[in-house]
Coordinates of C-alpha atoms in Angstrom, one line a residue:
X1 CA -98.8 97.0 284.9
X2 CA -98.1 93.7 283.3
X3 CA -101.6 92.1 283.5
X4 CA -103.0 89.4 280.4
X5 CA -106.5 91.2 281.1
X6 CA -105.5 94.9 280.1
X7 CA -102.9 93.1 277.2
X8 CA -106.2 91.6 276.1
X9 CA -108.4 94.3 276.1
X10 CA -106.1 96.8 274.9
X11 CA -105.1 94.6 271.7
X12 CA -109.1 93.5 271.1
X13 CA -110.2 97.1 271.7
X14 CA -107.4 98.3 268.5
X15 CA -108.8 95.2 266.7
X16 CA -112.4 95.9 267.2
X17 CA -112.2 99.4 266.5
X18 CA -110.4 98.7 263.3
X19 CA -113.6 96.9 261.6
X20 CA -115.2 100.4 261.3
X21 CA -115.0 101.8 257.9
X22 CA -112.5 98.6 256.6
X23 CA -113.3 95.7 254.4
X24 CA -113.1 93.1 258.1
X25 CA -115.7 91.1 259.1
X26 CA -116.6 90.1 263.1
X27 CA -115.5 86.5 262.4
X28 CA -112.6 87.2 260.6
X29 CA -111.7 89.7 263.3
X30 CA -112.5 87.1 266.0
X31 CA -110.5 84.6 264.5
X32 CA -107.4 86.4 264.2
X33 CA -107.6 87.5 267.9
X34 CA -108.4 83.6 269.2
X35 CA -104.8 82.9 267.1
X36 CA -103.0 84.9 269.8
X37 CA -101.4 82.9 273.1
X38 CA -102.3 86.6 275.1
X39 CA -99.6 85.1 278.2
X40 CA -97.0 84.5 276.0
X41 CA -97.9 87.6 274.2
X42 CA -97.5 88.9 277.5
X43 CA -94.5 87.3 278.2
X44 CA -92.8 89.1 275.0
X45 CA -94.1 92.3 275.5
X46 CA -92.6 92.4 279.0
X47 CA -89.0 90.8 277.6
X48 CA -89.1 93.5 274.9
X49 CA -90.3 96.2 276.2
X50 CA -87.1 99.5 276.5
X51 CA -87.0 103.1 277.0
X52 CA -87.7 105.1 273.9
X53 CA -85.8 108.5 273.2
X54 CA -87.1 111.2 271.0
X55 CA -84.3 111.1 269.3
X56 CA -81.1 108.8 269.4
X57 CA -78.2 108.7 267.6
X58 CA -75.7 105.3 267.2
X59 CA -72.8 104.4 265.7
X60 CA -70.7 101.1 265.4
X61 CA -67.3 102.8 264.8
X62 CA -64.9 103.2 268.2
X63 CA -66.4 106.2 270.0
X64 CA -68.9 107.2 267.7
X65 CA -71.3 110.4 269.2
X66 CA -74.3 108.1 270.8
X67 CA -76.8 109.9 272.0
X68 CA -80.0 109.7 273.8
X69 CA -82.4 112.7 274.3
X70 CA -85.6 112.8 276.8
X71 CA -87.8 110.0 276.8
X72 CA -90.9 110.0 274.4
X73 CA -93.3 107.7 276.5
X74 CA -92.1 108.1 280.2
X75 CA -92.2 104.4 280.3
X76 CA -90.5 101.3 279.1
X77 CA -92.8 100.1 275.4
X78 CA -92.3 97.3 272.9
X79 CA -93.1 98.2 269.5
X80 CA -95.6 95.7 268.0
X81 CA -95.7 97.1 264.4
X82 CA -94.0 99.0 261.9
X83 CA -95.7 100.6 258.5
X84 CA -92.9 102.1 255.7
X85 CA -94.1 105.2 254.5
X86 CA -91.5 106.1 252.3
X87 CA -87.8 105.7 251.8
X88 CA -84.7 107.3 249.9
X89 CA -81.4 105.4 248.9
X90 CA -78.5 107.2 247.1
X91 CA -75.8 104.5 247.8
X92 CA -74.4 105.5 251.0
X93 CA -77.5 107.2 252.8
X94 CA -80.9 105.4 253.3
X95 CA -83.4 107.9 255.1
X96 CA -87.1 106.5 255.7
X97 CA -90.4 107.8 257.2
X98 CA -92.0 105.2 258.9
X99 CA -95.3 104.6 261.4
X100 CA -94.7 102.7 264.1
X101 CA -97.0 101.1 266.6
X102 CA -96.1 101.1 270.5
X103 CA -97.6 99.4 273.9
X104 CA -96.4 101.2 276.7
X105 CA -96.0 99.5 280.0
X106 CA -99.5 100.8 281.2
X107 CA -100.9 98.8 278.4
X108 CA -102.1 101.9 276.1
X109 CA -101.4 101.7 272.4
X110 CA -99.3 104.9 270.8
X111 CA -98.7 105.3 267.2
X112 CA -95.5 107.1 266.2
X113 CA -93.6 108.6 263.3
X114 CA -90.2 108.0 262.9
X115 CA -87.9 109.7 260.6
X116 CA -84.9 107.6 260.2
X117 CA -81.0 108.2 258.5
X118 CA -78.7 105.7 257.8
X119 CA -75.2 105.8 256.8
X120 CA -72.9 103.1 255.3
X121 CA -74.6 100.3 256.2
X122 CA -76.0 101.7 259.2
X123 CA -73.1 101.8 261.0
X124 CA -74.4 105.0 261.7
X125 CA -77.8 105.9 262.7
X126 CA -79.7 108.7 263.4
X127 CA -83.8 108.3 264.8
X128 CA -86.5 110.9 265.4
X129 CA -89.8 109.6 267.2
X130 CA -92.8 111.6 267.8
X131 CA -96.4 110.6 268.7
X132 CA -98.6 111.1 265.0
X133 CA -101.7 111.8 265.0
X134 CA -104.7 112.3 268.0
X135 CA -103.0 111.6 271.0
X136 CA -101.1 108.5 269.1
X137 CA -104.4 106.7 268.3
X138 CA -103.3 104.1 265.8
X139 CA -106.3 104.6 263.5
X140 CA -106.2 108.6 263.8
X141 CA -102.5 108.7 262.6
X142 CA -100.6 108.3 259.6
X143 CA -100.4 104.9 260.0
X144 CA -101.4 101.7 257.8
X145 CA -102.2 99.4 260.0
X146 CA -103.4 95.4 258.4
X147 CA -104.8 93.8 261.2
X148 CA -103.6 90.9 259.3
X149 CA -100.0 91.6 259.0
X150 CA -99.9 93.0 262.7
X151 CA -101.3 89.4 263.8
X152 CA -98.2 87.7 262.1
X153 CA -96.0 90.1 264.0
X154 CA -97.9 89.0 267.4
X155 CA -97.5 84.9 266.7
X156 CA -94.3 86.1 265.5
X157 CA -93.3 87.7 269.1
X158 CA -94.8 84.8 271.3
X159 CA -92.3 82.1 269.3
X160 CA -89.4 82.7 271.9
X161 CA -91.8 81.8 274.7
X162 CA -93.2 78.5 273.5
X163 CA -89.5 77.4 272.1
X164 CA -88.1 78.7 276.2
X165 CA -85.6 80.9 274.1
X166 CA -86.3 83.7 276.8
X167 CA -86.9 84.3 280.5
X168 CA -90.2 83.8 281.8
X169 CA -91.1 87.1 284.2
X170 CA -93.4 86.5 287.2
X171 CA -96.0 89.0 286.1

């Protein structure tokens, strides 16, 4: 599952398919994509990567009602982006709508909206995941996706492994 080929060509095919109908140029494109260490890209994905639940529920308080419902991708992801869509604050409560972006162990990219509620301080939270859009296809969804901004977060994810801040996984 965990192969720098289909890593590669999963993150060049989102970045490719991107250009069409957007202000990015081949070269630009190219050059953000040669910026990425794709093994220690890798490396993070793989450290990251955790079961995501429909919906979940979590508290910090002593025995707060936790809960975890069925599993939205029947496989471990790592979530590689996240685009506000809107928020609301009233002092104790923060709820959000946000687009997330998701690579699933098998290497496919899903795109998923995520209603969120937090209270005090999030020490209580309370999630709702589902996929948005075609099939989760990141550029059929809801979601605002800058190729440079997701870039950032990918250098951003491969730091651990050039400072050995985490394990290194025999892929």
């Amino acid at each position: 599952m965990y192969k720098i080929d289909s890593l590669e060509n999963a993150v060049r095919e989102l970045y490719y398919s991107g250009i069409a109908g957007a202000d990015y140029e081949d070269a630009a494109v190219e050059a953000m994509l040669d910026s990425i260490d794709f093994y220690a890209l890798l490396q993070a994905v793989r450290h990251n990567a955790k079961t995501v639940h429909t919906y979940t529920t979590h508290g910090k308080a002593p025995k707060s009602f936790n809960y975890r419902s069925g599993e939205l991708f029947n496989q471990r992801a790592t979530r590689l982006y996240e685009d506000v869509d809107q928020t609301c604050y009233n002092g104790d409560v923060l709820t959000g709508r946000t687009y997330e972006l998701w690579l699933l162990e098998d290497m496919s990219l899903v795109s998923v909206a995520c209603v969120s509620l937090a209270c005090d301080s999030e020490n209580f939270v309370s999630q709702y995941r589902e996929v948005s859009g075609e099939r989760g296809w990141p550029w059929d969804s809801g979601l605002c996706l800058s190729l440079e901004d997701l870039t950032e977060n990918l250098l951003e994810m491969c730091l651990p492994c050039g400072e050995c801040n985490m394990p290194v996984y025999e892929l």
